[in-house]
mmCIF file of C-alpha atoms in Angstrom:
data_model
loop_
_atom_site.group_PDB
_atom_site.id
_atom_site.type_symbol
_atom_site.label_atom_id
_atom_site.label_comp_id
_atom_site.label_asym_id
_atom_site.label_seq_id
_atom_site.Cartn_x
_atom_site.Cartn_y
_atom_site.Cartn_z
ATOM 1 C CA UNK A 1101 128.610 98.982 117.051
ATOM 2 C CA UNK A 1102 128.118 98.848 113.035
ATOM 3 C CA UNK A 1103 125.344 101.880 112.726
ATOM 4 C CA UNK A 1104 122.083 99.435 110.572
ATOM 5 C CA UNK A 1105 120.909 102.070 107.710
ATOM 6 C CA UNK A 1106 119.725 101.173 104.377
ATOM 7 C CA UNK A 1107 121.108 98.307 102.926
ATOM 8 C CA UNK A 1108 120.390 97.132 99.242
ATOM 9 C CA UNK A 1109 121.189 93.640 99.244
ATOM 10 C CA UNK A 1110 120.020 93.078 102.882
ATOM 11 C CA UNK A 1111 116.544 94.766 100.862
ATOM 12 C CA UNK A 1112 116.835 92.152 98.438
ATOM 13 C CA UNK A 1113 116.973 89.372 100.321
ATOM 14 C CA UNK A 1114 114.008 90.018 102.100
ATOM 15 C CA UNK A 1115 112.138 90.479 99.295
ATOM 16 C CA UNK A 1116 112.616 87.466 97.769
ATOM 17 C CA UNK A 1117 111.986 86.129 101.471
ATOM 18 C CA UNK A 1118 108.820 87.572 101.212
ATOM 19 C CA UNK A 1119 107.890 86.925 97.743
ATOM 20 C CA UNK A 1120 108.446 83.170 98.605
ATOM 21 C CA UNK A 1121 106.167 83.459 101.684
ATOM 22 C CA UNK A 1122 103.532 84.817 99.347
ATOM 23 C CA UNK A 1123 103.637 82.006 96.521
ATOM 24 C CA UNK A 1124 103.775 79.523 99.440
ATOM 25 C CA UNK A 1125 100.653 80.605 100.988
ATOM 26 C CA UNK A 1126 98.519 80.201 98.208
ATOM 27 C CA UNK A 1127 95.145 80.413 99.848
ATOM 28 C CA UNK A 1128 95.977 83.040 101.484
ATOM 29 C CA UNK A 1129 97.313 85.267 98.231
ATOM 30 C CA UNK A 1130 94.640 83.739 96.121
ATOM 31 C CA UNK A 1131 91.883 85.476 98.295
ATOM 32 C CA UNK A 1132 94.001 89.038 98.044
ATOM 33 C CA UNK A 1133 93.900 88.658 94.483
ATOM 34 C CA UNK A 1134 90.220 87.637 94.033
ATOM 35 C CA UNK A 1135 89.141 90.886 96.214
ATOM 36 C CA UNK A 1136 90.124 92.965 93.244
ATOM 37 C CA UNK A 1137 87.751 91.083 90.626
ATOM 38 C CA UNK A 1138 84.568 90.192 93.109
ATOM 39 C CA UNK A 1139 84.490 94.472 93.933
ATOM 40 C CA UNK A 1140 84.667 95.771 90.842
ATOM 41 C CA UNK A 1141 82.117 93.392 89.555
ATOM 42 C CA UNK A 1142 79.317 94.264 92.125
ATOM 43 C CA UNK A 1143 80.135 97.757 91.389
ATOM 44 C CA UNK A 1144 79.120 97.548 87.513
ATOM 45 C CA UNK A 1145 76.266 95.333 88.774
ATOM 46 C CA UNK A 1146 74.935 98.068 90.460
ATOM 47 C CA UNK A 1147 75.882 101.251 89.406
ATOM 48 C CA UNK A 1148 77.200 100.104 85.742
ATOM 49 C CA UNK A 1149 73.886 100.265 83.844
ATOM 50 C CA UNK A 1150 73.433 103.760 85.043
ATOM 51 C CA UNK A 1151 76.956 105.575 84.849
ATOM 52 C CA UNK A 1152 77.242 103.669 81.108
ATOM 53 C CA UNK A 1153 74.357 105.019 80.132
ATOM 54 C CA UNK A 1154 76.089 108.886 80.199
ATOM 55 C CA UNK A 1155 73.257 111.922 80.112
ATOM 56 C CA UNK A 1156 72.246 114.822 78.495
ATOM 57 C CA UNK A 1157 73.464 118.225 78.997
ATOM 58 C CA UNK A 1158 70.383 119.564 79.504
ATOM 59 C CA UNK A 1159 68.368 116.999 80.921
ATOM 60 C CA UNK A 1160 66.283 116.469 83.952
ATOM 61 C CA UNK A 1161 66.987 117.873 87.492
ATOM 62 C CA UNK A 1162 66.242 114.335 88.977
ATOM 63 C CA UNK A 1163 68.134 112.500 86.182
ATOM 64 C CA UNK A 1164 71.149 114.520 86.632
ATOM 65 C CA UNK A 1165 71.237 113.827 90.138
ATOM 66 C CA UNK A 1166 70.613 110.187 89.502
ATOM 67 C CA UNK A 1167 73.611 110.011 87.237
ATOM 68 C CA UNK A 1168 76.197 111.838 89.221
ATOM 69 C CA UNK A 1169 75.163 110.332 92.390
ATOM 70 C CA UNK A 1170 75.916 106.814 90.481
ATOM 71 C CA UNK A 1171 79.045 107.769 89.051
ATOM 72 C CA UNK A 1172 79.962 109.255 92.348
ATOM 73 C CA UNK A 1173 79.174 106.360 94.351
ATOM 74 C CA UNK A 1174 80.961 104.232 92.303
ATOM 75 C CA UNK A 1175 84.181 106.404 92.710
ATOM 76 C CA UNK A 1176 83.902 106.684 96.062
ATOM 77 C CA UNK A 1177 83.824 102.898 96.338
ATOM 78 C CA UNK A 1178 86.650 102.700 94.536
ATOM 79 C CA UNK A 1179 88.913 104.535 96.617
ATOM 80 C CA UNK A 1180 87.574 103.117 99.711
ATOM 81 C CA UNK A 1181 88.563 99.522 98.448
ATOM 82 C CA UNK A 1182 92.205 100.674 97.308
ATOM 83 C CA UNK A 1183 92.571 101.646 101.138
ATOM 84 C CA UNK A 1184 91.126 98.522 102.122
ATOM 85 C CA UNK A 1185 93.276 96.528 99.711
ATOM 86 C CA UNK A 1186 96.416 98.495 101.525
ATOM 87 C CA UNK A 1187 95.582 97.706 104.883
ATOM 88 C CA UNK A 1188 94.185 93.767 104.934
ATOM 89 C CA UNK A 1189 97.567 93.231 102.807
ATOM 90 C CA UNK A 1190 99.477 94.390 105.765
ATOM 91 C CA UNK A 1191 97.695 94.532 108.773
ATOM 92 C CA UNK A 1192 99.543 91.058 110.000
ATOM 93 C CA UNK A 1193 102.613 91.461 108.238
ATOM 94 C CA UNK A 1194 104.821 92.756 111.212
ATOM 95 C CA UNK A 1195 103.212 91.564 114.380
ATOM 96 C CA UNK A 1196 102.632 87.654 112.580
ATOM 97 C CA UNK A 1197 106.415 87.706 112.189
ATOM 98 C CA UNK A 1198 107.246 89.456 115.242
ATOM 99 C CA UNK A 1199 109.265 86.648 117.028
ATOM 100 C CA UNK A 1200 111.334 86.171 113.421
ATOM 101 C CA UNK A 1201 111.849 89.717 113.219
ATOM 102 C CA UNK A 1202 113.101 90.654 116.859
ATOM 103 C CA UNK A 1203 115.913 87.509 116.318
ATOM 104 C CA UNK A 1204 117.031 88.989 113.695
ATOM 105 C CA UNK A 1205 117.223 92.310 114.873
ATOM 106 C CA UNK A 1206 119.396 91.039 117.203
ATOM 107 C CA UNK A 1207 122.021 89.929 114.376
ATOM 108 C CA UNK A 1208 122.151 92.428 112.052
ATOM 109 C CA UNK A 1209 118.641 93.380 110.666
ATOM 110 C CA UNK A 1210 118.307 97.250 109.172
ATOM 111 C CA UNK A 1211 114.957 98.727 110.068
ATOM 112 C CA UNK A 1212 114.953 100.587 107.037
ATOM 113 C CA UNK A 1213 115.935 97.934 104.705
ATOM 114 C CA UNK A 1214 112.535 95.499 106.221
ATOM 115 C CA UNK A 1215 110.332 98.467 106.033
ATOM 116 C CA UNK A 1216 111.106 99.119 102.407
ATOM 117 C CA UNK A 1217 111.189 94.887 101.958
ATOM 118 C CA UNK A 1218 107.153 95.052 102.992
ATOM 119 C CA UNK A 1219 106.156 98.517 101.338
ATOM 120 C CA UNK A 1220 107.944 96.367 97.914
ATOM 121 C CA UNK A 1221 105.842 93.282 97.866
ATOM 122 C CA UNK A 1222 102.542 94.479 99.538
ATOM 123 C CA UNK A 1223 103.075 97.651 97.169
ATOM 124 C CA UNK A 1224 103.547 95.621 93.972
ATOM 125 C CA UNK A 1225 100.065 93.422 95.213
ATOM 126 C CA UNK A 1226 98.593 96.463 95.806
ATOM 127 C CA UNK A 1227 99.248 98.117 92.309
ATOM 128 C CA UNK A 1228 98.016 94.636 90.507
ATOM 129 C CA UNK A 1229 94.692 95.126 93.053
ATOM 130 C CA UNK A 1230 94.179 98.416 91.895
ATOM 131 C CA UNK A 1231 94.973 97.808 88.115
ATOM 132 C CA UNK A 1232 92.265 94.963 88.133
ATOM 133 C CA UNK A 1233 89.582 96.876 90.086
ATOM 134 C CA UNK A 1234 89.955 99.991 88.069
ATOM 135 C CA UNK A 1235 89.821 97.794 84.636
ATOM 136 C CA UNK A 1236 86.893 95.933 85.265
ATOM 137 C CA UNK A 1237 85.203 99.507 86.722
ATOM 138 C CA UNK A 1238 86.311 101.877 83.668
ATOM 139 C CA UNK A 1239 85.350 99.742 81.345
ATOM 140 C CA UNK A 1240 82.241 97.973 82.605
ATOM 141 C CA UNK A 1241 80.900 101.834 83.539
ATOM 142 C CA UNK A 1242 82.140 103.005 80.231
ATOM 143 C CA UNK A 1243 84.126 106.100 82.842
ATOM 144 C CA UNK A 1244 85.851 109.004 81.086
ATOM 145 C CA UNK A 1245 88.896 109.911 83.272
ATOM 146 C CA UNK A 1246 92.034 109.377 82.177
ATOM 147 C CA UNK A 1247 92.734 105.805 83.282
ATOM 148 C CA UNK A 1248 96.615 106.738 83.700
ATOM 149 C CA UNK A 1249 95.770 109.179 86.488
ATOM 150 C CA UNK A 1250 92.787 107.264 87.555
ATOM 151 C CA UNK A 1251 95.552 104.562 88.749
ATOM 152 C CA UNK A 1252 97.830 106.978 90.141
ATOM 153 C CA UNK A 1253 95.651 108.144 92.464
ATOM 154 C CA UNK A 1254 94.061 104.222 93.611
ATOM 155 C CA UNK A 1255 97.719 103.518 93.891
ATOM 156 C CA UNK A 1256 98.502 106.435 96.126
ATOM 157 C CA UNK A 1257 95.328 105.625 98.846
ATOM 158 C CA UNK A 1258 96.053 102.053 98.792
ATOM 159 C CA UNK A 1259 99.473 102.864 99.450
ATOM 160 C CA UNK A 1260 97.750 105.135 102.572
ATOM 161 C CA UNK A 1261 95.559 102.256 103.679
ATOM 162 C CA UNK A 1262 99.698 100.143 103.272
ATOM 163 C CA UNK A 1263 101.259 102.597 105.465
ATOM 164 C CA UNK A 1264 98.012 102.289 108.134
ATOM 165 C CA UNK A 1265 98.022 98.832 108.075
ATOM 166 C CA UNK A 1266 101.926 98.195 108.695
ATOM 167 C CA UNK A 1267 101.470 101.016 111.460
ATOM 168 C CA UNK A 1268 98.878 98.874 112.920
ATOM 169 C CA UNK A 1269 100.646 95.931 112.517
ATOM 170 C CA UNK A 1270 104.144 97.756 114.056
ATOM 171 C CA UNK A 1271 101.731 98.829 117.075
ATOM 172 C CA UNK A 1272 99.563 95.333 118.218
ATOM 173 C CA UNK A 1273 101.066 92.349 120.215
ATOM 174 C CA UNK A 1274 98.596 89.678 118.405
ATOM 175 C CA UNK A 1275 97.707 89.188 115.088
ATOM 176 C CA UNK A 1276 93.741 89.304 116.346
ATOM 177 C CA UNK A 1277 94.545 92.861 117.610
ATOM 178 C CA UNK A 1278 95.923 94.200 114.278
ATOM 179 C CA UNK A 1279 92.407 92.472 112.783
ATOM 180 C CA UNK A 1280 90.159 94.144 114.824
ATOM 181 C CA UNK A 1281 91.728 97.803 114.201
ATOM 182 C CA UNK A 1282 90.868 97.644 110.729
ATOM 183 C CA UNK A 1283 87.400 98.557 110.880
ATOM 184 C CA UNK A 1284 87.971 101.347 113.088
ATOM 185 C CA UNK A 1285 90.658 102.984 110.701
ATOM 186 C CA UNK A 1286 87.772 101.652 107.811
ATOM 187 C CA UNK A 1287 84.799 103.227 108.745
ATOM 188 C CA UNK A 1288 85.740 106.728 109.799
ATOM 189 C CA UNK A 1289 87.213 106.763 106.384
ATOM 190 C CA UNK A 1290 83.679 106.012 104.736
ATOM 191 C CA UNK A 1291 81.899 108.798 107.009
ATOM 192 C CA UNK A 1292 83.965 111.236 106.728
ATOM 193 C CA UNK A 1293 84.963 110.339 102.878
ATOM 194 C CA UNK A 1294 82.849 113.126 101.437
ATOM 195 C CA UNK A 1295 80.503 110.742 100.290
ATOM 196 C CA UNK A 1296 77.551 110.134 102.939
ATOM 197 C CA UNK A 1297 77.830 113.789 103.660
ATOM 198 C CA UNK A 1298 79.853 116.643 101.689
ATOM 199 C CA UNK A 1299 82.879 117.865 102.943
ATOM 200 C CA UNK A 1300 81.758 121.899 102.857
ATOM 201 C CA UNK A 1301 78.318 120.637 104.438
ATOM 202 C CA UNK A 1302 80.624 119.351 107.252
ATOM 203 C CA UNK A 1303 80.919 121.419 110.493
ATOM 204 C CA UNK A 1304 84.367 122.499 111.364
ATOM 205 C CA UNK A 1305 85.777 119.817 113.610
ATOM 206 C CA UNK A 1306 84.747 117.147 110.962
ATOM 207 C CA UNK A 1307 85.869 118.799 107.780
ATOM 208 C CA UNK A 1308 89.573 119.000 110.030
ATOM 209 C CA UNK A 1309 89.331 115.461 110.417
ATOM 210 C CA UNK A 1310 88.256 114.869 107.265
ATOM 211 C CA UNK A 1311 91.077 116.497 105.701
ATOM 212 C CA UNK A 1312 93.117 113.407 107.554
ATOM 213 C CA UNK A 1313 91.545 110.718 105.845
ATOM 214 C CA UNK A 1314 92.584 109.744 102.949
ATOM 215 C CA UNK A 1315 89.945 108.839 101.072
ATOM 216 C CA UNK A 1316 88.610 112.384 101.230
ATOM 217 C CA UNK A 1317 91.281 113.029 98.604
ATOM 218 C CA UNK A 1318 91.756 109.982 96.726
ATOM 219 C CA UNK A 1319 87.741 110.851 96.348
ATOM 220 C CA UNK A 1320 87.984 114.244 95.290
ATOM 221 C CA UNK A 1321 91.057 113.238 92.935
ATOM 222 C CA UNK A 1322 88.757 110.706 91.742
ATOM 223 C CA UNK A 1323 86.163 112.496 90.882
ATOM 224 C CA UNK A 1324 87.601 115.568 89.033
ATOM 225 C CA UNK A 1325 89.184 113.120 86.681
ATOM 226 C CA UNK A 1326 85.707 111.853 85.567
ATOM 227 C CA UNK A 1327 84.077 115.049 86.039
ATOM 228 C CA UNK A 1328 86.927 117.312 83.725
ATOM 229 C CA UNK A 1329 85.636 114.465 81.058
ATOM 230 C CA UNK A 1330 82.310 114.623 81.199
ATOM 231 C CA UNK A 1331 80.097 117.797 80.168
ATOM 232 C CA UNK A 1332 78.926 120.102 82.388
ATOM 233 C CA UNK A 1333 75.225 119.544 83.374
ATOM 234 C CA UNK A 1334 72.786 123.077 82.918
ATOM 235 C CA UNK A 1335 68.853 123.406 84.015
ATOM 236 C CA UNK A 1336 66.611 124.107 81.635
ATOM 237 C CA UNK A 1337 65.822 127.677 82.009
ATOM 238 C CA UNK A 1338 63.394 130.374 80.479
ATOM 239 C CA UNK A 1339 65.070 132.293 77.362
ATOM 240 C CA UNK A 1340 67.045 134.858 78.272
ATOM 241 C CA UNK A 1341 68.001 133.624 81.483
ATOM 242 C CA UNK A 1342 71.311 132.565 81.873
ATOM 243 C CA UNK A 1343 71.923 128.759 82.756
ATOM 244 C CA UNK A 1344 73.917 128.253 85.939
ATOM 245 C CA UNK A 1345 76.174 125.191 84.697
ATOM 246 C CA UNK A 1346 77.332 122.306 86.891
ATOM 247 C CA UNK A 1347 80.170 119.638 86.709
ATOM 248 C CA UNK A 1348 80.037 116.436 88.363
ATOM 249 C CA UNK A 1349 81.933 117.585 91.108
ATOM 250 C CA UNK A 1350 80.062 120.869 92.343
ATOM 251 C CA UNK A 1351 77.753 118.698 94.842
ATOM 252 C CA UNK A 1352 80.809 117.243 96.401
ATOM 253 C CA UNK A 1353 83.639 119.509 95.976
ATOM 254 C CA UNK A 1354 82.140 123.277 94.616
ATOM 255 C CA UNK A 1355 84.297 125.002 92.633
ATOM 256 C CA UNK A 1356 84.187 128.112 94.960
ATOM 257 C CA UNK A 1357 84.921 126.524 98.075
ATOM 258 C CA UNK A 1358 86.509 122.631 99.253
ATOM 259 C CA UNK A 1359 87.642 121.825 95.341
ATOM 260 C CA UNK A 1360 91.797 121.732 95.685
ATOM 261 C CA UNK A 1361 92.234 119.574 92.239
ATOM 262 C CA UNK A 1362 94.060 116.148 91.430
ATOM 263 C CA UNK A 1363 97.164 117.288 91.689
ATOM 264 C CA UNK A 1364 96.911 118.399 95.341
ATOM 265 C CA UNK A 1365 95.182 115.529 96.264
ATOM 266 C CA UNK A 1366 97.734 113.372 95.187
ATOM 267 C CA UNK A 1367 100.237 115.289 96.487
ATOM 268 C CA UNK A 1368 98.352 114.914 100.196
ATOM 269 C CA UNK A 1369 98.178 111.213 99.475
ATOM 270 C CA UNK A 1370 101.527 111.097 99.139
ATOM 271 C CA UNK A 1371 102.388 113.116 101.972
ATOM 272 C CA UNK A 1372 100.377 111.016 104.189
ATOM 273 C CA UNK A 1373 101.844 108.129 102.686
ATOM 274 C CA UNK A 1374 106.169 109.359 104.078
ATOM 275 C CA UNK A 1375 104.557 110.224 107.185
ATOM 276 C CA UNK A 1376 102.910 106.737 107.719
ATOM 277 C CA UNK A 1377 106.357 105.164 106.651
ATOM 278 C CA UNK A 1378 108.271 107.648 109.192
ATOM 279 C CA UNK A 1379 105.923 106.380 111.555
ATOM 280 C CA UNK A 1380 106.769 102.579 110.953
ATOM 281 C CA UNK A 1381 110.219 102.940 111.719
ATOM 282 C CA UNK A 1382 110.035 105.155 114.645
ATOM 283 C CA UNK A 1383 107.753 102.924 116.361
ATOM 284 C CA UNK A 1384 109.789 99.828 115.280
ATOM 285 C CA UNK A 1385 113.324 101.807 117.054
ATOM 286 C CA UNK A 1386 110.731 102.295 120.175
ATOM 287 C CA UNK A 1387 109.901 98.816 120.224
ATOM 288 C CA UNK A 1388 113.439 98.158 119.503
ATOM 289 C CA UNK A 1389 115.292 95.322 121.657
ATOM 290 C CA UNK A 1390 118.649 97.371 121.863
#
């Protein structure tokens, strides 16, 4: 028996396979692409006015935490929709195709080559997802970060929320199945986020599973972008008395206790992101036909 590994034209083929699917279905890719847009939108609706605006370095106690509560919402919602972008993108890629693909894994088909097919396309969709949202949400809120690493890091959870969704999709028998998991890979993520509730408020069992969701660190990463380009925050104190100075971060992530840094956090995003695709194949070779 020929041993199935990684094959590049094998690869190719099913991407353009796929990419034909896509431009077929236009309805259904239209919608994909207009999620990008619509979210960003309500998000400078709401919060656009206020994180625009900027603030003083020594202003109010209650403006300050008006301003960095805005900015940090609307950071938080960011991430949250790149992992949502990943996994409605693929959450019925592999189980809506599942009598096409166990045929052809009868012939010759290389479980490595269709994983990488899928993580190609749906990646590529999910990069153009992520460059619109953040576009529309750095400009429109006037942020500060460095929109190069701002991207990097939406691209790395919505590649997470990619690798959930085709693990979802590898794991369900119906289509309706892989649907209805969503929300309950979804919402833990916005609970345990850091955004309802800090991480180091957290007790310990929750800031453990925290530390598994990835939008806990495509948050954090987030946010110490905007926050290393914005100026620290100081209350207004009698003379003499020395100002204790605050970033946007501290509330979220102090700097003496759950702050890591971008890099980190991208480098557990990406972490996260081989073991989801490890996962994939192993449970496609368990669900294997041979």
């Amino acid at each position: 028996k020929i041993p199935r590994k990684f094959g590049i034209r094998q690869w190719g083929t099913l991407v353009r396979r796929a990419l034909s699917i896509k431009r077929r279905d236009t309805w259904n890719t239209a919608i994909l692409l207009a999620q990008a847009p619509i979210i960003a939108l309500m998000i400078v609706f709401v919060f656009g006015d206020k994180v625009a605006e900027g603030i003083a370095t020594d202003t109010s106690p209650t403006d300050w935490m008006s301003f960095s509560g805005a900015t940090a919402t609307s950071v938080f919602l960011m991430a949250i929709s790149a992992i949502w972008f990943g996994c409605s993108n693929a959450a019925r890629e592999i189980v809506g195709e599942w009598a096409i693909y166990h045929r052809e894994r009868m012939v010759n088909l290389k479980i490595p080559s269709y994983v990488a097919s899928k993580l190609t396309v749906l990646g590529g969709l999910c990069f153009i997802q992520c460059l619109v949202l953040l576009g529309i949400v750095w400009a429109g809120c006037d942020l500060k970060g460095s929109f190069g690493w701002m991207l990097g890091v939406l691209v790395l959870s919505s590649l997470a929320g990619l690798g959930l969704g085709l693990t979802v999709s590898a794991l369900a028998r119906t289509s309706e199945v892989a649907i209805a998991l969503i929300p309950l890979i979804l919402i833990p993520m916005v609970i345990a986020g850091g955004m309802m509730k800090p991480v180091h408020e957290m007790n310990t069992p929750m800031q453990v599973f925290s530390g598994a969701m990835a939008s806990r660190w495509a948050f954090e990463g987030m946010l110490l972008l905007e926050s290393e380009a914005r100026p620290e925050w100081a209350p207004a104190v009698p003379p003499g008395v020395a100002a204790v100075r605050e970033d946007l971060a501290e509330r979220y992530f102090p700097k003496d206790d759950e702050r890591l840094g971008v890099e980190p956090a991208a480098g557990v995003l990406g972490g996260m992101i081989a073991m989801l695709i490890l996962a994939i194949g192993v449970i496609l070779r368990w669900r294997d036909v041979h």
